Amino acid sequence: METQIRPIEPGDYDATAALLNGAEPERRWQAARWRQADARAGDDRTVRYVAVAGAPPQIVGYGAFWRVRLNKYRLELLVAPGRRRQGLGGRLMRQLLDGLALRGAATVQARTSEDDLESLTFLWGKGFVETQRMYRLRLAVGAASVEPWRLAEPRLAAQGIAIGTLAYERAHEPACLHKLYELHLAALPDWPDPDPSPPAQPAFAEYARRFERDEIMPEGFFIAKQGERYVGYSGLAADPASAGVLIAAGTAVHPAWRGRGIGMALKLRTVLFAQQQGYGTVIAHTANPTMLAINVRLGFRRERAEVRLVLAL
């Protein structure tokens, strides 16, 4: 059966998303996201390819790459289960690597589940080296362990640190997003990075856009303040694929204020919010050992780890 590899076309989105959905059911909304992203993207748009075979033509493989920052890129690649071990994955990988070479890429990162030995073996064979594991955790909200940590916030209050919501801050502090941006930049150098390099600071407009997305919950996004200074945050976002699920939207504490229990107090507030609003599940992802420990103390259970691997080009 002849297989053609070509750039993705608008009519391919749904079928390609269905292929991804077979491997990762949580990505069933992917086609709509691709359309939105590709419609507004400029020179940095994601480069996507599909492998097409049969009559009528069917999508049997997908590959894509996009720039993360500077000359560092990410890729993803998937072959339909019935077409694996036939050389199609290697062909797609060559197509992606050729495109990356034309763009002057220095490194490219790939990701796969820790239990997907077939994909890990494939990537190892192409020269990729593991650099990080990102843990996915799930909290059954009703079973959260909150009582042992009830004093976390009063202890902060005794130090002059208060916790409020993004909703309140945006209503009362015109510089709210700028203050969050400054906090983000202060914490950024210590965030786990699977492809380390001098951290590229996002432009303010790029950072602020994340708060305009419908998924971020202003009443479920908490900010720690000492006086007028933002010293930490932790938030929640709605899961677009499931009405009863929340997604952890990141936690950060300013380096100068770490070691005071701010991270625990903020995460506790997100769990209490989920309980008060009647959500059943919170999903979190972290590669940070401190945040992993905080999540586990609050009752999160590890589900799996995503292995992140990098190839130097």
Coordinates of C-alpha atoms in Angstrom, one line a residue:
M1 CA 0.0 0.0 0.0
E2 CA 1.6 3.3 -1.1
T3 CA 1.8 5.9 1.6
Q4 CA 2.2 9.6 0.8
I5 CA 3.5 12.1 3.3
R6 CA 2.3 15.7 2.7
P7 CA 1.5 18.9 4.5
I8 CA -1.7 18.8 6.4
E9 CA -4.8 20.3 4.8
P10 CA -7.9 21.9 6.4
G11 CA -9.9 18.8 5.5
D12 CA -7.5 16.6 7.4
Y13 CA -7.9 18.1 10.9
D14 CA -10.8 15.9 12.1
A15 CA -9.4 12.6 10.9
T16 CA -6.0 13.5 12.3
A17 CA -7.5 14.5 15.6
A18 CA -9.3 11.1 15.7
L19 CA -6.0 9.3 15.2
L20 CA -4.6 11.2 18.1
N21 CA -7.7 10.6 20.2
G22 CA -7.1 6.9 19.9
A23 CA -3.8 7.3 21.7
E24 CA -4.8 10.2 24.0
P25 CA -8.5 10.5 24.6
E26 CA -8.1 13.7 26.4
R27 CA -7.2 15.4 23.1
R28 CA -10.5 14.9 21.4
W29 CA -10.9 18.7 21.2
Q30 CA -7.6 19.0 19.3
A31 CA -9.0 19.7 15.8
A32 CA -10.8 22.9 16.9
R33 CA -7.6 24.1 18.6
W34 CA -5.5 23.4 15.5
R35 CA -7.9 25.4 13.4
Q36 CA -7.8 28.4 15.8
A37 CA -4.0 28.2 16.2
D38 CA -3.2 27.9 12.5
A39 CA -5.6 30.6 11.5
R40 CA -3.9 33.2 13.7
A41 CA -0.3 32.0 13.5
G42 CA 2.4 33.8 11.5
D43 CA 5.9 32.7 10.7
D44 CA 6.1 30.6 13.9
R45 CA 3.1 28.5 13.1
T46 CA 3.3 24.7 13.7
V47 CA 4.4 22.7 10.7
R48 CA 2.2 19.7 10.3
Y49 CA 2.4 16.6 8.1
V50 CA 0.1 13.7 7.6
A51 CA 0.7 10.2 6.1
V52 CA -2.1 9.2 3.8
A53 CA -2.7 5.7 2.4
G54 CA -5.5 3.7 0.8
A55 CA -8.6 4.3 -1.3
P56 CA -10.5 6.2 -0.1
P57 CA -7.4 8.0 1.5
Q58 CA -7.0 7.5 5.2
I59 CA -4.8 9.3 7.7
V60 CA -2.3 6.7 9.0
G61 CA 0.3 9.0 10.5
Y62 CA 0.9 12.5 11.8
G63 CA 4.0 14.5 12.5
A64 CA 4.5 18.2 13.6
F65 CA 7.1 20.5 14.9
W66 CA 7.0 24.0 16.4
R67 CA 9.4 26.5 17.8
V68 CA 9.6 26.7 21.6
R69 CA 12.1 29.6 21.9
L70 CA 15.2 30.7 20.1
N71 CA 16.4 27.8 18.0
K72 CA 14.8 25.1 20.2
Y73 CA 11.9 23.1 18.9
R74 CA 9.4 20.4 19.9
L75 CA 8.0 17.7 17.7
E76 CA 5.3 15.0 18.0
L77 CA 4.8 12.0 15.8
L78 CA 2.2 9.3 15.8
V79 CA 1.6 6.3 13.5
A80 CA -1.7 4.3 13.4
P81 CA -1.3 1.0 15.4
G82 CA -1.8 -1.2 12.3
R83 CA 0.9 0.6 10.4
R84 CA 3.7 0.5 12.9
R85 CA 7.0 -1.3 12.5
Q86 CA 6.8 -0.8 8.7
G87 CA 9.2 2.2 8.4
L88 CA 6.5 4.9 8.4
G89 CA 7.6 6.4 11.7
G90 CA 11.1 6.7 10.4
R91 CA 9.9 8.4 7.2
L92 CA 7.9 10.9 9.2
M93 CA 10.8 11.6 11.5
R94 CA 13.1 12.3 8.5
Q95 CA 10.5 14.7 7.1
L96 CA 10.4 16.6 10.4
L97 CA 14.2 16.6 10.9
D98 CA 14.7 17.9 7.3
G99 CA 12.2 20.7 8.0
L100 CA 14.0 21.5 11.3
A101 CA 17.4 21.6 9.6
L102 CA 16.1 24.2 7.1
R103 CA 15.0 26.4 10.0
G104 CA 18.4 26.2 11.7
A105 CA 17.1 24.3 14.8
A106 CA 19.8 23.5 17.4
T107 CA 17.7 21.0 19.4
V108 CA 14.3 19.3 19.2
Q109 CA 12.4 17.8 22.1
A110 CA 10.0 14.8 22.0
R111 CA 7.7 13.5 24.7
T112 CA 6.1 10.1 25.4
S113 CA 4.6 8.2 28.3
E114 CA 7.0 6.3 30.6
D115 CA 5.1 3.0 29.9
D116 CA 5.3 3.4 26.1
L117 CA 8.4 1.3 25.6
E118 CA 7.8 1.1 21.8
S119 CA 8.0 4.9 21.4
L120 CA 10.9 5.2 23.9
T121 CA 12.9 2.6 21.9
F122 CA 12.1 4.4 18.7
L123 CA 13.3 7.8 20.0
W124 CA 16.4 6.3 21.7
G125 CA 17.3 4.7 18.3
K126 CA 17.1 8.2 16.7
G127 CA 19.5 9.6 19.2
F128 CA 17.1 11.3 21.7
V129 CA 18.3 11.5 25.3
E130 CA 16.0 11.7 28.3
T131 CA 16.2 15.0 30.2
Q132 CA 13.1 15.1 32.4
R133 CA 10.0 13.4 33.7
M134 CA 6.8 15.3 34.0
Y135 CA 4.4 13.6 36.5
R136 CA 0.6 13.6 36.0
L137 CA -1.3 13.5 39.2
R138 CA -5.0 13.1 39.9
L139 CA -6.9 14.3 43.0
A140 CA -10.3 12.8 44.0
V141 CA -11.5 16.1 45.5
G142 CA -13.7 14.5 48.1
A143 CA -10.8 12.5 49.5
A144 CA -8.3 15.4 49.6
S145 CA -6.2 15.6 52.7
V146 CA -6.9 19.2 53.8
E147 CA -7.2 19.1 57.6
P148 CA -3.5 18.7 58.4
W149 CA -2.8 21.9 56.5
R150 CA -5.6 24.2 57.8
L151 CA -3.1 26.4 59.6
A152 CA -1.0 27.1 56.5
E153 CA -2.8 30.3 55.6
P154 CA -3.0 31.7 59.2
R155 CA 0.7 31.2 59.5
L156 CA 1.2 33.3 56.4
A157 CA -1.1 36.0 57.8
A158 CA 1.1 36.2 60.9
Q159 CA 4.0 37.1 58.5
G160 CA 1.9 39.8 56.7
I161 CA 1.1 37.6 53.7
A162 CA -2.5 37.5 52.5
I163 CA -4.1 35.4 49.8
G164 CA -6.8 36.7 47.4
T165 CA -8.2 35.8 44.1
L166 CA -7.4 36.9 40.6
A167 CA -10.9 38.1 40.2
Y168 CA -10.6 40.5 43.1
E169 CA -7.2 41.7 42.1
R170 CA -8.2 42.5 38.5
A171 CA -11.2 44.4 39.8
H172 CA -9.1 46.5 42.3
E173 CA -5.5 46.6 41.0
P174 CA -5.0 48.0 37.5
A175 CA -1.5 46.6 37.5
C176 CA -2.5 43.1 38.4
L177 CA -1.3 41.4 35.2
H178 CA 1.9 43.3 35.2
K179 CA 2.6 42.3 38.8
L180 CA 1.9 38.6 37.9
Y181 CA 4.2 39.0 35.0
E182 CA 7.0 40.3 37.2
L183 CA 6.5 37.4 39.6
H184 CA 6.5 34.9 36.7
L185 CA 9.8 36.3 35.4
A186 CA 11.4 36.1 38.9
A187 CA 10.3 32.4 39.3
L188 CA 11.1 31.4 35.7
P189 CA 14.8 30.6 36.0
D190 CA 14.1 27.9 38.6
W191 CA 11.3 26.2 36.7
P192 CA 12.3 22.7 35.5
D193 CA 13.2 22.9 31.8
P194 CA 13.7 19.7 29.7
D195 CA 15.9 21.6 27.2
P196 CA 17.8 24.0 29.5
S197 CA 19.2 27.3 28.2
P198 CA 19.2 30.9 29.3
P199 CA 15.4 31.4 29.9
A200 CA 13.7 33.3 27.2
Q201 CA 11.4 35.9 28.8
P202 CA 8.0 36.0 27.2
A203 CA 6.7 39.4 26.1
F204 CA 4.1 40.8 28.5
A205 CA 1.4 40.6 25.8
E206 CA 2.1 36.9 25.3
Y207 CA 2.0 36.2 29.0
A208 CA -1.2 38.2 29.5
R209 CA -3.1 36.3 26.8
R210 CA -3.2 33.2 29.0
F211 CA -5.5 35.1 31.4
E212 CA -7.9 36.0 28.6
R213 CA -8.6 32.3 27.8
D214 CA -12.0 31.1 29.0
E215 CA -10.4 28.1 30.8
I216 CA -8.6 30.2 33.5
M217 CA -11.0 30.6 36.4
P218 CA -10.5 34.0 38.1
E219 CA -12.2 32.9 41.3
G220 CA -10.1 29.8 41.4
F221 CA -6.8 31.5 40.7
F222 CA -5.1 32.6 44.0
I223 CA -2.5 35.2 44.6
A224 CA -0.3 35.6 47.7
K225 CA 0.6 39.2 48.6
Q226 CA 2.9 40.9 51.1
G227 CA 1.8 44.5 51.1
E228 CA 1.3 45.4 47.5
R229 CA 3.8 42.9 46.2
Y230 CA 2.7 39.6 44.6
V231 CA 4.9 36.8 46.0
G232 CA 3.1 33.7 44.8
Y233 CA 0.2 32.3 42.8
S234 CA -1.6 29.0 42.1
G235 CA -4.5 28.6 39.9
L236 CA -7.1 26.3 38.3
A237 CA -8.5 26.1 34.8
A238 CA -11.6 24.4 33.5
D239 CA -11.0 21.2 31.5
P240 CA -12.5 21.8 28.0
A241 CA -13.1 18.0 27.7
S242 CA -14.9 17.4 31.0
A243 CA -17.3 19.5 33.0
G244 CA -16.4 17.9 36.3
V245 CA -12.7 18.2 36.1
L246 CA -10.3 21.1 36.8
I247 CA -6.7 21.4 35.6
A248 CA -4.0 23.0 37.8
A249 CA -2.9 26.1 35.9
G250 CA 0.5 26.5 37.5
T251 CA 2.1 27.5 40.9
A252 CA 4.9 29.9 41.4
V253 CA 6.6 31.5 44.5
H254 CA 9.1 34.3 44.3
P255 CA 12.6 33.0 45.1
A256 CA 12.9 35.5 48.0
W257 CA 9.7 34.3 49.7
R258 CA 10.3 30.5 49.4
G259 CA 10.5 28.3 52.5
R260 CA 7.6 30.0 54.2
G261 CA 4.8 27.6 53.2
I262 CA 3.3 29.8 50.5
G263 CA 3.1 27.1 47.9
M264 CA 1.2 24.7 50.3
A265 CA -1.2 27.5 51.3
L266 CA -1.9 28.4 47.7
K267 CA -2.4 24.8 46.6
L268 CA -4.7 24.2 49.6
R269 CA -6.9 27.2 48.5
T270 CA -7.2 25.6 45.0
V271 CA -8.3 22.3 46.6
L272 CA -10.8 24.0 48.9
F273 CA -12.2 25.9 45.9
A274 CA -12.7 22.7 44.0
Q275 CA -14.6 21.2 47.0
Q276 CA -16.8 24.3 47.5
Q277 CA -17.7 24.4 43.8
G278 CA -18.6 20.7 43.7
Y279 CA -15.8 19.5 41.3
G280 CA -14.9 15.8 41.5
T281 CA -11.4 15.8 40.1
V282 CA -8.3 18.0 39.8
I283 CA -5.5 17.1 37.4
A284 CA -2.0 18.4 38.0
H285 CA 1.3 18.1 36.2
T286 CA 4.7 18.8 37.6
A287 CA 8.4 18.0 37.2
N288 CA 9.3 20.0 40.3
P289 CA 10.2 17.8 43.3
T290 CA 8.9 20.3 45.8
M291 CA 5.5 20.7 44.0
L292 CA 5.3 16.9 43.6
A293 CA 5.6 16.6 47.4
I294 CA 3.0 19.3 48.1
N295 CA 0.5 17.7 45.7
V296 CA 1.0 14.2 47.3
R297 CA 0.5 15.6 50.8
L298 CA -2.8 17.1 49.7
G299 CA -4.0 13.7 48.4
F300 CA -3.0 13.7 44.8
R301 CA -2.1 10.3 43.4
R302 CA 0.5 9.8 40.7
E303 CA -0.9 8.4 37.4
R304 CA 2.0 8.3 35.0
A305 CA 5.0 10.3 34.0
E306 CA 5.7 11.8 30.6
V307 CA 9.3 11.3 29.5
R308 CA 10.9 14.3 27.8
L309 CA 13.8 13.6 25.5
V310 CA 16.0 16.0 23.5
L311 CA 18.0 15.5 20.3
A312 CA 20.9 17.8 19.5
L313 CA 20.9 18.7 15.8

